Coordinates of C-alpha atoms in Angstrom, one line a residue:
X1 CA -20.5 25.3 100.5
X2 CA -20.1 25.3 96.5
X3 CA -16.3 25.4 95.1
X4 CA -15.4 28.0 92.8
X5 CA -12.7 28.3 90.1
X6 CA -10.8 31.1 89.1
X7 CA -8.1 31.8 87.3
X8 CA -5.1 34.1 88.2
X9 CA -3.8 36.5 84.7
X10 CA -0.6 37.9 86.0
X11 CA 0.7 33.5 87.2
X12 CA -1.2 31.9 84.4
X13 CA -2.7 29.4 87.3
X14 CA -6.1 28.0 87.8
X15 CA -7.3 27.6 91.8
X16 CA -10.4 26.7 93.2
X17 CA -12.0 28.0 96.6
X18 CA -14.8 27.7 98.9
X19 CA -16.9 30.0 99.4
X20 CA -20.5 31.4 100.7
X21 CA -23.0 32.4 97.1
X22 CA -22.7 35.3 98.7
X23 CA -19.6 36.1 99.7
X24 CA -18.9 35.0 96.1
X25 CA -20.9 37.5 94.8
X26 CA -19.3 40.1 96.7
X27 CA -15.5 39.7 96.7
X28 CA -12.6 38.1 94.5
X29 CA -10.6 35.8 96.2
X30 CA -6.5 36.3 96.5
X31 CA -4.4 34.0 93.8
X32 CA -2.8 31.8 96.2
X33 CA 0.8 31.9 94.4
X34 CA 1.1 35.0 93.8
X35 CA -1.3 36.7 96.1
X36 CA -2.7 39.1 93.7
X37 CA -6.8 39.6 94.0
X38 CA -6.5 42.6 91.2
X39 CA -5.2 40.4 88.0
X40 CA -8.2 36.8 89.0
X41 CA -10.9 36.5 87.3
X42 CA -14.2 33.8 87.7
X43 CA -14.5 30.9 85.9
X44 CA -17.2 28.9 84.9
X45 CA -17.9 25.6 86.1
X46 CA -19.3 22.4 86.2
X47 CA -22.4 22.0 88.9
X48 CA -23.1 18.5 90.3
X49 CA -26.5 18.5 92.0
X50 CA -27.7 16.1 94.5
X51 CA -31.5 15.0 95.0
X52 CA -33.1 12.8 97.6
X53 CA -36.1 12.0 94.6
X54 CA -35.9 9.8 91.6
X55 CA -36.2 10.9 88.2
X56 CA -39.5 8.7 87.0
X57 CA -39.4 7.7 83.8
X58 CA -42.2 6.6 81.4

């Protein structure tokens, strides 16, 4: 499952979770410190992708 980050407004603190595409489409997760869902908002990320080909080069 990919790892999100967030970041929570009302704490000032950056959190990560794990979560389902979907289920990340669907909900916002709740700050762990302060346990506020209302004040987090999405992040953007870095994406590490792993392949079972090699690149060819020429």
């Amino acid at each position: 499952m990919p790892v999100y980050e967030f970041f929570c407004r009302k704490c000032r603190e950056p959190f990560t979770e794990v979560m389902k595409v979907k289920e990340h489409d669907e909900r916002t997760p709740v700050c762990p410190r302060c346990r506020e869902a209302k004040e987090v908002e999405k992040r953007l990320s870095a994406v590490n992708a792993v392949t079972t080909k090699k690149s060819l080069t020429y």
